[in-house]
XYZ file of C-alpha atoms in Angstrom:
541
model
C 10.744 -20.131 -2.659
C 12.226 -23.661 -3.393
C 12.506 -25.701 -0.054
C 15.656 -26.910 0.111
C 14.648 -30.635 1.819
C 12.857 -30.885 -2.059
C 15.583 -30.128 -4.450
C 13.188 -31.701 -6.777
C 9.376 -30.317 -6.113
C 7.312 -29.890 -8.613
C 4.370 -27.278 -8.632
C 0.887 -28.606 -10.052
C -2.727 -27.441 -10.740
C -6.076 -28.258 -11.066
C -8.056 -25.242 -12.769
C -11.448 -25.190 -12.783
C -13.973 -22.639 -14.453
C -17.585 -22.262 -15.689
C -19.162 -19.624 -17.194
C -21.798 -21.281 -19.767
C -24.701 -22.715 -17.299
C -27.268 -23.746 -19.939
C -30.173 -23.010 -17.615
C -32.716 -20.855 -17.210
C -32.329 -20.692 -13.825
C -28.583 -19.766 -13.841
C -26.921 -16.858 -14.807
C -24.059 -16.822 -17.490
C -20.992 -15.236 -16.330
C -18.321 -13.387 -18.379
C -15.331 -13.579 -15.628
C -14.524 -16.946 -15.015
C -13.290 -17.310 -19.080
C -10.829 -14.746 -18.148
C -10.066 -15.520 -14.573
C -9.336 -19.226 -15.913
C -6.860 -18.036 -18.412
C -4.708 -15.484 -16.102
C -4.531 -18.276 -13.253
C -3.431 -20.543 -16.173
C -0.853 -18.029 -17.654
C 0.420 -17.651 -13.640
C 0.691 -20.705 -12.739
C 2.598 -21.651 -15.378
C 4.711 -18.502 -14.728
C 5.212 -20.035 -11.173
C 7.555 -22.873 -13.211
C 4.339 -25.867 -12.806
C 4.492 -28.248 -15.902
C 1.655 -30.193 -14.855
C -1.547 -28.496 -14.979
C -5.095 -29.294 -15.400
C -7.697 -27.276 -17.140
C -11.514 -28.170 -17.261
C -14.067 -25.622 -18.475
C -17.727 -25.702 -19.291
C -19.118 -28.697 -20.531
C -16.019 -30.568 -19.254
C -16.713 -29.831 -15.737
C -18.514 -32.776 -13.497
C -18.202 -34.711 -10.599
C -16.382 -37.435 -12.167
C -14.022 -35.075 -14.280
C -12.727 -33.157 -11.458
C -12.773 -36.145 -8.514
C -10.956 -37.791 -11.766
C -8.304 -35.275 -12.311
C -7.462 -34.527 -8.670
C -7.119 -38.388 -7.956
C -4.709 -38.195 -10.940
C -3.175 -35.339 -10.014
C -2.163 -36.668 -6.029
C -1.025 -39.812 -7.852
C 1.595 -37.891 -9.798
C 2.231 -35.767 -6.793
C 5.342 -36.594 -4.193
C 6.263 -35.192 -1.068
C 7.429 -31.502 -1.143
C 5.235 -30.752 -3.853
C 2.252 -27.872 -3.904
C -1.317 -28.786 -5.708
C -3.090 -25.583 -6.945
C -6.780 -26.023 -6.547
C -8.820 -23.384 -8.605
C -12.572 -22.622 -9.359
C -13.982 -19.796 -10.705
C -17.864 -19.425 -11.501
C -21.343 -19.607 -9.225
C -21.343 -20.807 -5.999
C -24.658 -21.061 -3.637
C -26.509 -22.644 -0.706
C -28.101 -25.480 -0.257
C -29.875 -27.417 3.263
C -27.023 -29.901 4.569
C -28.051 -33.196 4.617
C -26.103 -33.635 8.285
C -27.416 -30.391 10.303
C -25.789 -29.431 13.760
C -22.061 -29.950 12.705
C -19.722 -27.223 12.818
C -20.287 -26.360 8.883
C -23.740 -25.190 10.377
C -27.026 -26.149 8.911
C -26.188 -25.212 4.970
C -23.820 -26.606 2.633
C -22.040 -24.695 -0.254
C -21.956 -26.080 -3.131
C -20.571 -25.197 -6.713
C -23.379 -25.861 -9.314
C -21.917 -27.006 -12.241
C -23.158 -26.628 -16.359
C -26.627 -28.482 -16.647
C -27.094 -28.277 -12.911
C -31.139 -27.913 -11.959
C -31.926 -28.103 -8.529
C -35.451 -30.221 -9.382
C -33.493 -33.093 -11.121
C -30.962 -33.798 -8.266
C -28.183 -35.112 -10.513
C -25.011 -35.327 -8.625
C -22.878 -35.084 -11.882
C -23.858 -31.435 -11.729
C -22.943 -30.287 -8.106
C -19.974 -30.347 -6.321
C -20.694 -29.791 -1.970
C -17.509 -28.281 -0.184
C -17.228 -31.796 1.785
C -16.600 -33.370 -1.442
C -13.443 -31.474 -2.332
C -12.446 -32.240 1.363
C -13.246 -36.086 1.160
C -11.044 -35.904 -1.838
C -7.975 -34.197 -0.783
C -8.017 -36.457 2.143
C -7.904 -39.152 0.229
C -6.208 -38.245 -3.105
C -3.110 -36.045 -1.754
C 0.021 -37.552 -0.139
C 0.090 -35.802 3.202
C 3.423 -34.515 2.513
C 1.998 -32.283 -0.449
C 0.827 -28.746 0.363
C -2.437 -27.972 -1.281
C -3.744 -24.342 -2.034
C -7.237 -24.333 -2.762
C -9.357 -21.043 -3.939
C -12.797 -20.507 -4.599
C -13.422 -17.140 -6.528
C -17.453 -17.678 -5.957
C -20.243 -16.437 -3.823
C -20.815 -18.504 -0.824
C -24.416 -16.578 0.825
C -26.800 -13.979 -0.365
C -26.453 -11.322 2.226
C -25.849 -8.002 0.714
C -24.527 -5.042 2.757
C -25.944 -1.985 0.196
C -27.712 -2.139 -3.180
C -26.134 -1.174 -6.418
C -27.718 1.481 -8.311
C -29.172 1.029 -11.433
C -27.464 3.929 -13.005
C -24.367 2.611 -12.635
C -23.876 -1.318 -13.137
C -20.913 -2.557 -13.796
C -20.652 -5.556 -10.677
C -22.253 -9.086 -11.597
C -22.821 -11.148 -8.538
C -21.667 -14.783 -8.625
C -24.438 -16.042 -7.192
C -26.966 -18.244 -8.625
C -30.492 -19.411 -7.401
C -30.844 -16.403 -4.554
C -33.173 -16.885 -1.606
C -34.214 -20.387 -2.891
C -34.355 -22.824 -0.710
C -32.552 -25.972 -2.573
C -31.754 -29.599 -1.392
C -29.549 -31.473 -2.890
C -29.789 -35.065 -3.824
C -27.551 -37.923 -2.487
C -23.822 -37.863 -3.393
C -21.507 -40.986 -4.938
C -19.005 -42.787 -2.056
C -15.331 -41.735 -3.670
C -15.146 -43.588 -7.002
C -11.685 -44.228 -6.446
C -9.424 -46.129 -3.312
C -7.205 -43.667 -1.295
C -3.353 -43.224 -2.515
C -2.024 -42.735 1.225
C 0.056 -45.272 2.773
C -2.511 -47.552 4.545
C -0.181 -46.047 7.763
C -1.114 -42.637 6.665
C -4.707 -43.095 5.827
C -7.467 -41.464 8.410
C -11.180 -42.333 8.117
C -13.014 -39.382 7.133
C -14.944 -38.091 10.014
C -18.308 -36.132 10.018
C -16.554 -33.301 11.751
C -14.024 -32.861 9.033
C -10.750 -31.925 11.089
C -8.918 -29.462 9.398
C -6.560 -31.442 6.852
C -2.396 -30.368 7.969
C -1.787 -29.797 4.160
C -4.466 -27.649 3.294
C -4.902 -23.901 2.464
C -7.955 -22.624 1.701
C -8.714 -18.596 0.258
C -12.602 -17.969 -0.438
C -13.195 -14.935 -2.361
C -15.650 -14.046 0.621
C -17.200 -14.514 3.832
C -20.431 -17.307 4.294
C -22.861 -14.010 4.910
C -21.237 -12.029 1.720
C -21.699 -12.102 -2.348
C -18.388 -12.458 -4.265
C -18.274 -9.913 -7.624
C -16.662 -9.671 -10.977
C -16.541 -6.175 -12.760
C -14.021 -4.679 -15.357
C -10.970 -4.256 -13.651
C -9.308 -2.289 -13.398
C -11.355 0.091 -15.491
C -14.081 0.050 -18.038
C -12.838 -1.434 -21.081
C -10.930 -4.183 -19.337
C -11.464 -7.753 -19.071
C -14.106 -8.509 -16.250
C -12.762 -10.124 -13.238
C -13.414 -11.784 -10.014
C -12.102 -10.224 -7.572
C -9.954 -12.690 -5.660
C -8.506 -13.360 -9.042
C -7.572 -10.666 -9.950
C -5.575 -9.342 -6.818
C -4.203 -12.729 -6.285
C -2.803 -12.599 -9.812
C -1.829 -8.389 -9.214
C 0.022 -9.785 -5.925
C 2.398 -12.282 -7.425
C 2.725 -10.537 -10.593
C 3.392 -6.788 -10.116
C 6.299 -5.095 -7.476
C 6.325 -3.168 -4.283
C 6.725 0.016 -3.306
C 10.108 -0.112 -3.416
C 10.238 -1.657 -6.908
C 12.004 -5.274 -5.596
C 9.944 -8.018 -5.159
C 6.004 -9.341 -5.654
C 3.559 -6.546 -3.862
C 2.153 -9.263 -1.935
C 5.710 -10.152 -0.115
C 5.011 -7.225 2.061
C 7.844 -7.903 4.512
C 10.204 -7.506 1.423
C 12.171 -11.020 2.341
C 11.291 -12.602 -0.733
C 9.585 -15.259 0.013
C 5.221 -14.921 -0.261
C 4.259 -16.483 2.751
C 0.827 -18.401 2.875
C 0.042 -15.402 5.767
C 1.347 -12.560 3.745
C -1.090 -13.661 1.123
C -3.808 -13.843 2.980
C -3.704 -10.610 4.108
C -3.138 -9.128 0.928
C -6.090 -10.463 -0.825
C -8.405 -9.582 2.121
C -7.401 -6.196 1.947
C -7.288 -5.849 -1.725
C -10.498 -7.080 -2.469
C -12.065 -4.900 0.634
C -10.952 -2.142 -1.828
C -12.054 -3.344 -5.627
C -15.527 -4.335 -3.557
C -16.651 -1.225 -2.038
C -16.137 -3.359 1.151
C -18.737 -5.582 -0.103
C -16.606 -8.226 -0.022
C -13.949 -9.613 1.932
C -11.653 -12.714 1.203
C -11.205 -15.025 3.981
C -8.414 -17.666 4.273
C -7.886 -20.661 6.778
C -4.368 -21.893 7.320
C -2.922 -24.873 9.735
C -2.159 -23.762 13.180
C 1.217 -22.589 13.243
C 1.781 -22.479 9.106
C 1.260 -18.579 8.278
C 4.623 -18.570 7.554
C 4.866 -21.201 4.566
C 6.179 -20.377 1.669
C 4.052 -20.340 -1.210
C 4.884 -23.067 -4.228
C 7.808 -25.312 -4.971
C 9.680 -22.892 -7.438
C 11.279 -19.334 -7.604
C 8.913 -17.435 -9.594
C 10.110 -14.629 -12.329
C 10.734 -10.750 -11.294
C 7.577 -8.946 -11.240
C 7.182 -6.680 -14.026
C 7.191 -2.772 -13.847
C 3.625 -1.528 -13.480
C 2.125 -0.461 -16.399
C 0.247 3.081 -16.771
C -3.168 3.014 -16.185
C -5.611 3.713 -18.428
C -7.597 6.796 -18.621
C -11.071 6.083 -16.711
C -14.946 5.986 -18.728
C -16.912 9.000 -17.783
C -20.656 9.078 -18.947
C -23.119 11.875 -19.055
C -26.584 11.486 -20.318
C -27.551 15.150 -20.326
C -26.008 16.407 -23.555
C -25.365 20.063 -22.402
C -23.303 18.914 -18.662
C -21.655 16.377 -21.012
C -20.457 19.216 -23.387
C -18.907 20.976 -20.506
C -16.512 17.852 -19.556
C -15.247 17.195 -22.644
C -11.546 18.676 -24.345
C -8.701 17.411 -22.327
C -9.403 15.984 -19.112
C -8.075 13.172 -17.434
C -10.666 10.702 -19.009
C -12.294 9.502 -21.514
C -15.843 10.510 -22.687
C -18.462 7.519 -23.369
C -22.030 7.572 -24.792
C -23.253 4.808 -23.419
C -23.389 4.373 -19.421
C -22.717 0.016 -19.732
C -20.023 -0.443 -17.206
C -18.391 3.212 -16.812
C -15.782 4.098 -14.297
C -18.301 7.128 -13.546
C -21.421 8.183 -14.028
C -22.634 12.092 -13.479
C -26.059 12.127 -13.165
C -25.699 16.284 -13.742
C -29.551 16.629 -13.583
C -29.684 14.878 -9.774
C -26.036 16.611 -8.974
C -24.679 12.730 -7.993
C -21.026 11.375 -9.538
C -21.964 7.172 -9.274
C -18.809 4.704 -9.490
C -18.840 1.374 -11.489
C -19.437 -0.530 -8.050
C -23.064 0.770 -8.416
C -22.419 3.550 -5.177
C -23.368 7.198 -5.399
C -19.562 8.587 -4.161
C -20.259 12.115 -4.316
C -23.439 14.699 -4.407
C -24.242 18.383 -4.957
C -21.779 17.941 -8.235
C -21.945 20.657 -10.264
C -19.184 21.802 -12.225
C -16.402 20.246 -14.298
C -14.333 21.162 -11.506
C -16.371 19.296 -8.993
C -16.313 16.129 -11.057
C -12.378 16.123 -11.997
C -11.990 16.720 -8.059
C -14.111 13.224 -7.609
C -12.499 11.600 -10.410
C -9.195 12.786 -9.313
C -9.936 11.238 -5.505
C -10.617 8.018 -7.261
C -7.413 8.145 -9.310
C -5.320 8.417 -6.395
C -6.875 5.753 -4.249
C -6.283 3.410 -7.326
C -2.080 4.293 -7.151
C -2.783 3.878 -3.326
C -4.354 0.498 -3.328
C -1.509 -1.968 -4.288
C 0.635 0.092 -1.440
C -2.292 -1.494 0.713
C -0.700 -3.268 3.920
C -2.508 -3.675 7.347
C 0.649 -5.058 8.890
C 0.514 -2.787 11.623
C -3.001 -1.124 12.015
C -6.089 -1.515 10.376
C -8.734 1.087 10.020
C -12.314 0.190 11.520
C -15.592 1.697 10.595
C -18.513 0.935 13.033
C -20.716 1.048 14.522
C -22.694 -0.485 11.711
C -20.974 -3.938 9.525
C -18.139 -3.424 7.649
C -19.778 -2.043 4.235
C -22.896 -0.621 5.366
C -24.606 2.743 3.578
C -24.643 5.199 6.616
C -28.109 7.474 6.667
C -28.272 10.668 7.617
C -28.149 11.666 11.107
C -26.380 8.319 11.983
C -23.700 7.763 14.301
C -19.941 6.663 12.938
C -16.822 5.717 14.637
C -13.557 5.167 13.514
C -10.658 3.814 14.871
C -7.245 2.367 14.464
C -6.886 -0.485 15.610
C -2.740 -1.820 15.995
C -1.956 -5.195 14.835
C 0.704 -7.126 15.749
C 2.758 -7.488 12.548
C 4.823 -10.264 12.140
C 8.368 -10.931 10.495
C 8.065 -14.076 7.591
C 9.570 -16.187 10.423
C 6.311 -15.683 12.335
C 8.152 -13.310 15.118
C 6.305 -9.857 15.729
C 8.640 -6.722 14.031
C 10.007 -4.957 16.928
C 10.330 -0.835 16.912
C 7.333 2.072 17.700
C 4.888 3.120 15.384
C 4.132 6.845 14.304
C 0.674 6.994 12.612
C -0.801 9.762 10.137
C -3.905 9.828 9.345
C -6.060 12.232 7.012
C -9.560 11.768 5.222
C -10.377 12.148 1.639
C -14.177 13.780 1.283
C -16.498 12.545 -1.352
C -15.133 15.592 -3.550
C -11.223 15.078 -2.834
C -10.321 17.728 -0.078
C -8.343 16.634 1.908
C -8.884 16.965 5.792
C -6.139 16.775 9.064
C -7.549 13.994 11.412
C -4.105 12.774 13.532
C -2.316 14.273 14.590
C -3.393 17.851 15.037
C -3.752 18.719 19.158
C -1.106 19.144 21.094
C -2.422 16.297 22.806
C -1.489 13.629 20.158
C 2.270 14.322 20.581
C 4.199 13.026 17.927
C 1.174 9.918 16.795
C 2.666 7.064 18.171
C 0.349 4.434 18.849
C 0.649 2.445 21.951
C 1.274 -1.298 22.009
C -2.580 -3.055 21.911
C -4.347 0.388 21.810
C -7.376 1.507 20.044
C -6.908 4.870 18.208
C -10.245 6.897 18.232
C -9.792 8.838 15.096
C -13.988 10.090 14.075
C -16.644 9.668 16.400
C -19.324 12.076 14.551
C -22.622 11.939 12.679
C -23.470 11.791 9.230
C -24.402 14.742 7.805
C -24.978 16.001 3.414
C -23.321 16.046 1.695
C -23.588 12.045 1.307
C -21.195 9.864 -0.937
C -18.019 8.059 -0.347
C -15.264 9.444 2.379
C -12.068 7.600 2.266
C -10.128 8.052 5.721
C -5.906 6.691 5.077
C -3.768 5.650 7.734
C -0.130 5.850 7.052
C 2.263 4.123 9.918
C 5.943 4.315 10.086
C 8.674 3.694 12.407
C 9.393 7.472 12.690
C 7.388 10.625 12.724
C 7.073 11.603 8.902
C 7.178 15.295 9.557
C 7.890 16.432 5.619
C 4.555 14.412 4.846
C 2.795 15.950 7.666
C 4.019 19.360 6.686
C 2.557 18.236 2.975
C -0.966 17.325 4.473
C -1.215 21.108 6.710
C -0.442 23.219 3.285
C -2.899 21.261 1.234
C -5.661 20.547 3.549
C -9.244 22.167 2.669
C -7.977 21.618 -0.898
C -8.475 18.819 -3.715
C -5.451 17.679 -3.807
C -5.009 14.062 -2.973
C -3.453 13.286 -5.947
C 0.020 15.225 -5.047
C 0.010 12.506 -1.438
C 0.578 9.258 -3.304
C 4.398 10.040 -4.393
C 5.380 10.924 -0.985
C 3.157 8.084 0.595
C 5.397 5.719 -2.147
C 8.553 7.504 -0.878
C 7.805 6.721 2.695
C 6.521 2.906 2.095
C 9.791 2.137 0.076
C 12.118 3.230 2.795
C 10.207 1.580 5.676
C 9.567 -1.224 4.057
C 8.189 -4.389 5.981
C 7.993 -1.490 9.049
C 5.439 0.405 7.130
C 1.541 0.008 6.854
C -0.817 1.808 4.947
C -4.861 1.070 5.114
C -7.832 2.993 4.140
C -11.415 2.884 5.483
C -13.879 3.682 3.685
C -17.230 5.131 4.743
C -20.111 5.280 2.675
C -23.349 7.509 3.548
C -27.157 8.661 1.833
C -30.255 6.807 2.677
């Protein structure tokens, strides 16, 4: 990924993290100590030298205005600046209302911060960090900046309290907070006085700057065990971003986020890998959101070639718990998991008494469950959307669940549509990939069986979707059994009739697990063609 007009670029870092709030108001977070060492471990993977790392107690104002100002001092043109926090993030009244940033400001509070004593050492507002770069970072040095916090409180469906395993990084809720006046920059600008820009109250979008949020303003940003219980807890946007860069396609060449296989990880191709991976680890909860420069989609990410992903590993077997002694007799021998006694953070929950299978994202995903066979056939589902999610690409189509917002609990009785919507994918040079597209699409029910949805009448020919046209694929009502239905669109540049003939003999059957080697197959050879994505629709009142 080195650009040839730098033979000598250098990749560098900022990292950020805090986990230990000493308040009462604040929650302590356990991700954010792991998150901190992964993106310390990558970056350094990534061949940067110079790297940053405040945590805790050493996070404030002046340390991190301090270390970036350092930082663009040491930094020359051609060079990238990794910006990183991980920890709380929350919402405060702006002090400037009727800009375009709206009339809130987010704002990291940092260890010690309480919102009655209005000490600016313990906040850090969004316009800061973009006062800063403006100021701090040669022009001609790209900056990535992440935030793997919460910036709002709106939440799209409640977790149940028989199954928590997600944390919210959010701090102070619904409370209304104002923030106290902010320092000027402690330090003068290091641009060329030819370079330098005042800093306007409308903030123009900086040429240099990248910016991935682990969610949306109206959306709460999570950290759970990933990928299973047992495992470290995560954010997230960590987590994927680090799964992206680190771990290999389909085809078994290159990072799974380069998902045009050309192997370079475009700014673009990032983007869209996070947003769809975290859709996934969230429940659709959450969805990363990333603003690029007009026109720069198709930068290359970092000044260095990083190593060759390594070959996945196998995952672990998932945490099942059962509080009823008797129903937990009957799952245990040898089953694909592993039994718990204590329901902390389990992969699944069956709740054998109320016939409901509940995932660690706090979501009853199946009901009327009442056999061993019934739960391995939920368990199983889950198994094989986990080996389908790093296939995840929405290069062509994307899968759209309406008509409530993307995450919402369906009752019963309520509409649901779902569609495929085409997207124009485009090559890493920013030109749109020529060639039709076939699509396939099945669902997974709450209890694995598998279901035909396109094609199947005579009248959907061979599936191939027309240039800027919406697919209606469900239009129905939601009816029990309630839980989790996961509909998969597979799209390829020719009709994949062995697959199709796969999905006819197993259909009505639990059986998703014998799809995702043939859905591997297919992604390999198509390559940067190829798209898979997967809606997911979750119903009960």
């Amino acid at each position: 990924m080195t650009n040839p007009g730098y033979a000598h670029a250098e990749t560098r870092a900022l990292l950020v993290g805090a986990w230990q709030f000493q308040s009462k108001l604040i929650m302590d977070l356990v991700g954010p100590e792991n998150d901190l060492a992964a993106m310390e471990a990558l970056i350094r993977g990534q061949g940067a030298s110079d790297v940053t790392v405040l945590r805790n107690d050493g996070v404030s104002r002046t340390t991190v205005e301090t270390a970036l100002h350092a930082l663009g001092l040491r930094s020359r043109p051609g060079d990238w600046i990794f910006l990183y926090y991980t920890g709380h993030g929350a919402l405060a009244e702006a002090a400037v209302k009727g800009t375009r940033d709206g009339d809130t400001d987010q704002f990291l509070p940092l260890p010690g911060f309480d919102p009655d004593v209005k000490d600016a050492e313990r906040f850090i507002v969004d316009k800061d960090f973009y006062t800063w770069l403006s100021l701090y970072v040669p022009k001609g040095v790209q900056v990535l900046m992440m935030a793997d916090t919460c910036h709002s409180g709106t939440l799209h469906r409640s977790v149940d309290p028989r199954a928590m395993g997600m944390t919210p990084r959010l701090t102070l809720g619904a409370r209304n907070v104002e923030l106290g006046s902010r320092p000027a920059p402690r330090f003068a600008s290091v641009l060329a006085s030819g370079d330098a820009a005042p800093v306007s109250a409308t903030r123009d979008d900086l040429p240099n700057l990248y910016y991935i949020s682990a969610a949306r303003d109206d959306q709460i940003a999570w950290e759970n065990a990933l990928p299973v219980e047992g495992a470290p807890t995560r954010g997230f946007l960590t987590w994927s971003f680090e799964q992206g860069v680190t771990t290999a396609r389909a085809d078994g060449k290159g990072m799974a986020a380069d998902q045009d296989g050309d192997g370079i990880l475009s700014i673009g191709e990032l983007g869209a890998y996070l947003n769809v991976q975290v859709r996934m680890l969230s429940g659709q909860r959450q969805e990363s959101n990333t603003v690029i420069p007009p026109g720069r989609e198709g930068q290359g990410l970092f000044a260095t070639v990083p190593p060759p992903p390594a070959p996945p590993a196998p995952p672990p077997l998932p945490g099942l718990y059962v509080a009823d002694l008797k129903a937990r007799a009957s799952v245990s021998g040898d089953h694909p998991w592993r039994i718990l006694t204590d329901g902390q953070g389990a992969d699944f929950v069956w709740d054998a008494r109320a016939q409901a299978m509940l995932r660690r994202t706090g979501d009853i995903v199946a009901q009327n469950v009442k056999s061993p066979a019934q739960v391995r056939g939920v368990i199983d589902k889950w198994a094989a959307l986990e080996a389908l999610r790093p296939l995840l690409s929405e290069r062509s189509a994307r899968l759209m669940v309406g008509p409530l917002d993307n995450g919402a609990r369906y009752p019963s009785g309520a509409p649901v549509t779902l569609a495929l919507a085409p997207v124009q994918a485009q090559t890493g040079d920013g030109a749109v990939a020529p060639g039709p597209h076939y699509a396939t699409v099945f669902n997974i029910a709450s209890d694995g069986t598998v279901q035909r949805l396109f094609p199947v009448a005579a009248s959907d020919g061979k599936g191939e979707l027309a240039a800027g046209q919406l697919l209606p694929v469900l239009d129905s009502q939601v009816i029990p059994p309630f839980g989790a239905d996961h509909v998969v669109a597979l799209v390829t540049p020719r009709p994949p009739d062995d697959f199709r003939l796969l999905l006819r003999t197993v259909e009505n059957q639990r059986a998703a697990a014998r799809l995702v080697g043939p859905i591997r197959d297919l992604i390999a050879r198509a390559g940067a063609q190829a798209s898979l994505s997967i809606g997911e629709l979750y119903t009960g009142n």
